[in-house]
Amino acid sequence: GEDVEQSLFLSVREGDSSVINCTYTDSSSTYLYWYKQEPGAGLQLLTYIFSNMDMKQDQRLTVLLNKKDKHLSLRIADTQTGDSAIYFCAELYGNNRLAFGKGNQVVVIP
Amino acid sequence: EAQVTQNPRYLITVTGKKLTVTCSQNMNHEYMSWYRQDPGLGLRQIYYSMNVEVTDKGDVPEGYKVSRKEKRNFPLILESPSPNQTSLYFCASSSAGTGGYEQYFGPGTRLTVT
């Protein structure tokens, strides 16, 4: 399968911005995703970006895509305690298949 | 309510005792998939199905079987579970195709094999 890399842990103070990074391998990926997993729950789609875009903004979320470096980032503005979760980036490849990164745990400190 | 359901949510079993984890979706999705989640490894795909009677291996299919006799159901079968299959399992579904379709995830099944 494809290889998607993420750093593992981030702590951030409430109200600050948090940035999660991800690198992926398949340059032909058409869609890249960010999923959120809250404790004891399944994954929930946060946002996605099409590969012909450099940036996508959705309320407090900003996704940046650098296709040349195969680098994807998620910025969460004004981080809230409810943003504490594990965040997974994923790339679409093959027949609807998703390759996930290892996840990045975000802990928001009040 | 659109959802993916899995049963059971928690299961403790012994090595070698066959078990089935059920997955059902009510969104008429063609595509369904099983993942396992392990600490430090993220999610890895076990099997997926593009439609009824069409299944294919994912990245870690060894020790698992699936079937897709009906569109809404996609059970995961462990014929002879072993301790290395202790994990958190997720079922997911989506519309098929090459678009950016959202995959909807079930709540997870935590399996412990002793």
mmCIF file of C-alpha atoms in Angstrom:
data_model
loop_
_atom_site.group_PDB
_atom_site.id
_atom_site.type_symbol
_atom_site.label_atom_id
_atom_site.label_comp_id
_atom_site.label_asym_id
_atom_site.label_seq_id
_atom_site.Cartn_x
_atom_site.Cartn_y
_atom_site.Cartn_z
ATOM 1 C CA GLY A 1 0.000 0.000 0.000
ATOM 2 C CA GLU A 2 0.915 3.664 -0.021
ATOM 3 C CA ASP A 3 3.007 5.174 2.752
ATOM 4 C CA VAL A 4 1.688 8.223 4.605
ATOM 5 C CA GLU A 5 3.832 9.765 7.336
ATOM 6 C CA GLN A 6 2.729 11.874 10.297
ATOM 7 C CA SER A 7 4.330 13.067 13.504
ATOM 8 C CA LEU A 8 2.722 11.529 16.583
ATOM 9 C CA PHE A 9 1.972 14.089 19.280
ATOM 10 C CA LEU A 10 1.175 17.774 19.644
ATOM 11 C CA SER A 11 0.125 19.765 22.679
ATOM 12 C CA VAL A 12 -1.320 23.230 22.262
ATOM 13 C CA ARG A 13 -2.857 25.836 24.537
ATOM 14 C CA GLU A 14 -6.522 26.666 24.130
ATOM 15 C CA GLY A 15 -6.922 29.618 21.792
ATOM 16 C CA ASP A 16 -3.630 29.060 19.985
ATOM 17 C CA SER A 17 -3.309 27.671 16.479
ATOM 18 C CA SER A 18 -2.221 24.101 15.914
ATOM 19 C CA VAL A 19 -0.590 22.716 12.803
ATOM 20 C CA ILE A 20 -0.423 19.046 11.903
ATOM 21 C CA ASN A 21 1.782 17.857 9.066
ATOM 22 C CA CYS A 22 1.700 14.854 6.810
ATOM 23 C CA THR A 23 3.690 13.569 3.857
ATOM 24 C CA TYR A 24 2.354 11.121 1.303
ATOM 25 C CA THR A 25 3.861 9.043 -1.446
ATOM 26 C CA ASP A 26 1.499 8.774 -4.391
ATOM 27 C CA SER A 27 1.859 11.809 -6.649
ATOM 28 C CA SER A 28 -1.202 10.686 -8.588
ATOM 29 C CA SER A 29 -3.491 10.911 -5.559
ATOM 30 C CA THR A 30 -6.548 12.936 -6.539
ATOM 31 C CA TYR A 31 -7.911 13.582 -3.080
ATOM 32 C CA LEU A 32 -6.295 14.008 0.303
ATOM 33 C CA TYR A 33 -8.247 13.932 3.521
ATOM 34 C CA TRP A 34 -8.121 14.846 7.167
ATOM 35 C CA TYR A 35 -10.052 12.663 9.575
ATOM 36 C CA LYS A 36 -10.627 13.219 13.295
ATOM 37 C CA GLN A 37 -10.979 10.469 15.876
ATOM 38 C CA GLU A 38 -12.316 11.403 19.286
ATOM 39 C CA PRO A 39 -11.752 9.016 22.212
ATOM 40 C CA GLY A 40 -13.792 5.831 21.899
ATOM 41 C CA ALA A 41 -15.249 6.801 18.544
ATOM 42 C CA GLY A 42 -14.782 6.062 14.887
ATOM 43 C CA LEU A 43 -13.194 8.391 12.384
ATOM 44 C CA GLN A 44 -15.041 11.439 11.174
ATOM 45 C CA LEU A 45 -14.182 13.294 7.983
ATOM 46 C CA LEU A 46 -13.057 16.842 8.766
ATOM 47 C CA THR A 47 -12.169 18.128 5.358
ATOM 48 C CA TYR A 48 -10.577 17.122 2.092
ATOM 49 C CA ILE A 49 -8.689 18.815 -0.697
ATOM 50 C CA PHE A 50 -8.557 18.052 -4.380
ATOM 51 C CA SER A 51 -5.081 17.689 -5.781
ATOM 52 C CA ASN A 52 -5.360 20.673 -8.126
ATOM 53 C CA MET A 53 -5.798 23.012 -5.147
ATOM 54 C CA ASP A 54 -3.070 24.548 -2.994
ATOM 55 C CA MET A 55 -5.252 25.629 -0.134
ATOM 56 C CA LYS A 56 -8.710 25.090 1.237
ATOM 57 C CA GLN A 57 -10.275 26.973 4.123
ATOM 58 C CA ASP A 58 -13.282 25.736 6.047
ATOM 59 C CA GLN A 59 -14.148 27.865 9.082
ATOM 60 C CA ARG A 60 -11.316 27.293 11.591
ATOM 61 C CA LEU A 61 -9.609 24.727 9.386
ATOM 62 C CA THR A 62 -7.024 25.521 6.716
ATOM 63 C CA VAL A 63 -5.549 22.787 4.554
ATOM 64 C CA LEU A 64 -2.352 23.443 2.629
ATOM 65 C CA LEU A 65 -1.142 21.131 -0.104
ATOM 66 C CA ASN A 66 2.364 21.192 -1.553
ATOM 67 C CA LYS A 67 2.263 18.714 -4.399
ATOM 68 C CA LYS A 68 5.907 19.153 -5.283
ATOM 69 C CA ASP A 69 6.991 18.022 -1.818
ATOM 70 C CA LYS A 70 3.954 15.739 -1.303
ATOM 71 C CA HIS A 71 3.242 17.585 1.899
ATOM 72 C CA LEU A 72 -0.159 18.190 3.445
ATOM 73 C CA SER A 73 -0.896 20.256 6.533
ATOM 74 C CA LEU A 74 -3.926 21.066 8.645
ATOM 75 C CA ARG A 75 -4.073 24.267 10.619
ATOM 76 C CA ILE A 76 -6.705 24.644 13.324
ATOM 77 C CA ALA A 77 -7.238 28.245 14.367
ATOM 78 C CA ASP A 78 -8.379 29.172 17.876
ATOM 79 C CA THR A 79 -7.966 25.604 19.110
ATOM 80 C CA GLN A 80 -10.656 24.493 21.537
ATOM 81 C CA THR A 81 -10.717 21.688 24.105
ATOM 82 C CA GLY A 82 -13.141 19.852 21.819
ATOM 83 C CA ASP A 83 -10.355 19.673 19.238
ATOM 84 C CA SER A 84 -8.452 17.214 21.430
ATOM 85 C CA ALA A 85 -8.372 14.068 19.315
ATOM 86 C CA ILE A 86 -6.250 11.984 16.992
ATOM 87 C CA TYR A 87 -5.997 13.407 13.483
ATOM 88 C CA PHE A 88 -5.310 11.221 10.484
ATOM 89 C CA CYS A 89 -4.352 12.318 7.029
ATOM 90 C CA ALA A 90 -5.212 9.950 4.201
ATOM 91 C CA GLU A 91 -4.672 9.765 0.468
ATOM 92 C CA LEU A 92 -7.048 8.261 -2.054
ATOM 93 C CA TYR A 93 -5.586 5.674 -4.387
ATOM 94 C CA GLY A 94 -6.765 2.727 -6.438
ATOM 95 C CA ASN A 95 -10.413 1.765 -6.202
ATOM 96 C CA ASN A 96 -11.693 4.083 -3.490
ATOM 97 C CA ARG A 97 -8.883 2.919 -1.225
ATOM 98 C CA LEU A 98 -7.534 5.168 1.479
ATOM 99 C CA ALA A 99 -3.999 5.009 2.836
ATOM 100 C CA PHE A 100 -3.882 6.512 6.323
ATOM 101 C CA GLY A 101 -1.043 8.064 8.232
ATOM 102 C CA LYS A 102 -0.240 6.811 11.710
ATOM 103 C CA GLY A 103 -2.160 9.661 13.288
ATOM 104 C CA ASN A 104 -1.247 12.705 15.309
ATOM 105 C CA GLN A 105 -2.618 13.075 18.819
ATOM 106 C CA VAL A 106 -3.522 16.650 19.653
ATOM 107 C CA VAL A 107 -3.946 17.579 23.307
ATOM 108 C CA VAL A 108 -5.451 20.979 24.036
ATOM 109 C CA ILE A 109 -4.423 22.461 27.365
ATOM 110 C CA PRO A 110 -7.057 24.756 28.920
ATOM 111 C CA GLU B 1 -30.075 8.491 10.490
ATOM 112 C CA ALA B 2 -27.269 7.577 8.097
ATOM 113 C CA GLN B 3 -24.887 5.288 9.895
ATOM 114 C CA VAL B 4 -22.556 2.330 9.918
ATOM 115 C CA THR B 5 -23.148 -0.104 12.738
ATOM 116 C CA GLN B 6 -20.822 -2.773 14.054
ATOM 117 C CA ASN B 7 -21.424 -5.594 16.485
ATOM 118 C CA PRO B 8 -20.181 -6.441 18.949
ATOM 119 C CA ARG B 9 -18.444 -3.296 20.202
ATOM 120 C CA TYR B 10 -16.221 -5.257 22.558
ATOM 121 C CA LEU B 11 -15.186 -8.886 22.383
ATOM 122 C CA ILE B 12 -12.781 -10.997 24.399
ATOM 123 C CA THR B 13 -12.162 -14.455 23.025
ATOM 124 C CA VAL B 14 -9.623 -17.268 23.085
ATOM 125 C CA THR B 15 -7.176 -18.394 20.447
ATOM 126 C CA GLY B 16 -8.758 -20.523 17.753
ATOM 127 C CA LYS B 17 -12.417 -19.823 18.470
ATOM 128 C CA LYS B 18 -14.095 -18.628 15.273
ATOM 129 C CA LEU B 19 -15.796 -15.278 15.459
ATOM 130 C CA THR B 20 -17.665 -12.870 13.216
ATOM 131 C CA VAL B 21 -17.890 -9.113 13.512
ATOM 132 C CA THR B 22 -20.899 -7.734 11.704
ATOM 133 C CA CYS B 23 -21.062 -4.462 9.812
ATOM 134 C CA SER B 24 -24.148 -2.884 8.333
ATOM 135 C CA GLN B 25 -24.800 0.430 6.573
ATOM 136 C CA ASN B 26 -28.101 2.085 5.679
ATOM 137 C CA MET B 27 -26.839 4.508 3.020
ATOM 138 C CA ASN B 28 -27.025 2.176 0.011
ATOM 139 C CA HIS B 29 -23.271 2.506 -0.416
ATOM 140 C CA GLU B 30 -21.517 0.296 -2.936
ATOM 141 C CA TYR B 31 -18.116 0.411 -1.276
ATOM 142 C CA MET B 32 -17.369 -1.132 2.120
ATOM 143 C CA SER B 33 -14.124 -1.760 3.867
ATOM 144 C CA TRP B 34 -12.543 -3.144 7.035
ATOM 145 C CA TYR B 35 -9.585 -1.574 8.825
ATOM 146 C CA ARG B 36 -7.630 -2.421 11.901
ATOM 147 C CA GLN B 37 -6.101 0.241 14.100
ATOM 148 C CA ASP B 38 -3.015 -0.470 16.177
ATOM 149 C CA PRO B 39 -0.965 1.964 18.288
ATOM 150 C CA GLY B 40 1.790 3.566 16.261
ATOM 151 C CA LEU B 41 0.593 1.961 13.029
ATOM 152 C CA GLY B 42 -2.490 3.999 12.195
ATOM 153 C CA LEU B 43 -5.249 2.323 10.194
ATOM 154 C CA ARG B 44 -4.474 -0.515 7.828
ATOM 155 C CA GLN B 45 -6.969 -1.905 5.377
ATOM 156 C CA ILE B 46 -7.864 -5.585 5.747
ATOM 157 C CA TYR B 47 -10.391 -6.180 2.964
ATOM 158 C CA TYR B 48 -12.646 -4.071 0.815
ATOM 159 C CA SER B 49 -15.645 -4.592 -1.406
ATOM 160 C CA MET B 50 -16.640 -2.522 -4.416
ATOM 161 C CA ASN B 51 -20.113 -4.058 -4.602
ATOM 162 C CA VAL B 52 -22.137 -7.193 -3.885
ATOM 163 C CA GLU B 53 -20.109 -10.363 -4.461
ATOM 164 C CA VAL B 54 -16.977 -8.299 -5.211
ATOM 165 C CA THR B 55 -14.295 -8.378 -2.529
ATOM 166 C CA ASP B 56 -10.556 -7.828 -2.586
ATOM 167 C CA LYS B 57 -7.611 -7.987 -0.237
ATOM 168 C CA GLY B 58 -6.313 -4.883 1.425
ATOM 169 C CA ASP B 59 -2.886 -4.483 2.960
ATOM 170 C CA VAL B 60 -3.203 -6.949 5.860
ATOM 171 C CA PRO B 61 -5.687 -9.691 4.845
ATOM 172 C CA GLU B 62 -3.946 -12.694 6.447
ATOM 173 C CA GLY B 63 -6.133 -14.469 8.994
ATOM 174 C CA TYR B 64 -9.347 -12.752 7.893
ATOM 175 C CA LYS B 65 -12.242 -13.521 5.571
ATOM 176 C CA VAL B 66 -15.122 -11.386 4.377
ATOM 177 C CA SER B 67 -18.292 -11.829 2.391
ATOM 178 C CA ARG B 68 -20.633 -9.435 0.607
ATOM 179 C CA LYS B 69 -23.877 -11.245 -0.098
ATOM 180 C CA GLU B 70 -26.016 -8.166 0.427
ATOM 181 C CA LYS B 71 -25.240 -4.546 -0.281
ATOM 182 C CA ARG B 72 -25.781 -3.372 3.282
ATOM 183 C CA ASN B 73 -23.755 -6.024 5.128
ATOM 184 C CA PHE B 74 -20.048 -6.789 5.157
ATOM 185 C CA PRO B 75 -19.116 -9.200 7.955
ATOM 186 C CA LEU B 76 -15.516 -9.801 9.003
ATOM 187 C CA ILE B 77 -14.719 -13.406 9.874
ATOM 188 C CA LEU B 78 -11.788 -14.658 11.909
ATOM 189 C CA GLU B 79 -11.722 -18.420 11.396
ATOM 190 C CA SER B 80 -8.996 -19.076 13.964
ATOM 191 C CA PRO B 81 -8.165 -15.910 15.882
ATOM 192 C CA SER B 82 -4.683 -15.432 17.264
ATOM 193 C CA PRO B 83 -3.343 -12.924 19.831
ATOM 194 C CA ASN B 84 -1.762 -10.788 17.078
ATOM 195 C CA GLN B 85 -5.291 -10.037 15.878
ATOM 196 C CA THR B 86 -5.993 -8.190 19.105
ATOM 197 C CA SER B 87 -6.850 -4.759 17.756
ATOM 198 C CA LEU B 88 -9.481 -2.107 17.207
ATOM 199 C CA TYR B 89 -11.483 -2.816 14.060
ATOM 200 C CA PHE B 90 -13.410 -0.309 11.964
ATOM 201 C CA CYS B 91 -15.866 -0.870 9.177
ATOM 202 C CA ALA B 92 -16.419 1.935 6.663
ATOM 203 C CA SER B 93 -18.644 2.572 3.670
ATOM 204 C CA SER B 94 -18.901 5.102 0.872
ATOM 205 C CA SER B 95 -20.292 5.638 -2.554
ATOM 206 C CA ALA B 96 -18.085 4.067 -5.192
ATOM 207 C CA GLY B 97 -16.202 5.878 -7.901
ATOM 208 C CA THR B 98 -13.184 8.074 -8.136
ATOM 209 C CA GLY B 99 -14.614 11.191 -6.572
ATOM 210 C CA GLY B 100 -13.798 12.531 -3.123
ATOM 211 C CA TYR B 101 -16.533 10.541 -1.508
ATOM 212 C CA GLU B 102 -16.580 10.546 2.265
ATOM 213 C CA GLN B 103 -16.000 7.226 3.934
ATOM 214 C CA TYR B 104 -18.342 6.787 6.865
ATOM 215 C CA PHE B 105 -16.894 4.841 9.750
ATOM 216 C CA GLY B 106 -18.574 2.611 12.285
ATOM 217 C CA PRO B 107 -17.895 3.098 16.003
ATOM 218 C CA GLY B 108 -15.291 0.345 16.164
ATOM 219 C CA THR B 109 -15.004 -3.139 17.661
ATOM 220 C CA ARG B 110 -12.335 -3.716 20.250
ATOM 221 C CA LEU B 111 -11.196 -7.341 20.012
ATOM 222 C CA THR B 112 -8.935 -9.084 22.513
ATOM 223 C CA VAL B 113 -7.665 -12.577 21.740
ATOM 224 C CA THR B 114 -6.067 -14.387 24.678
#
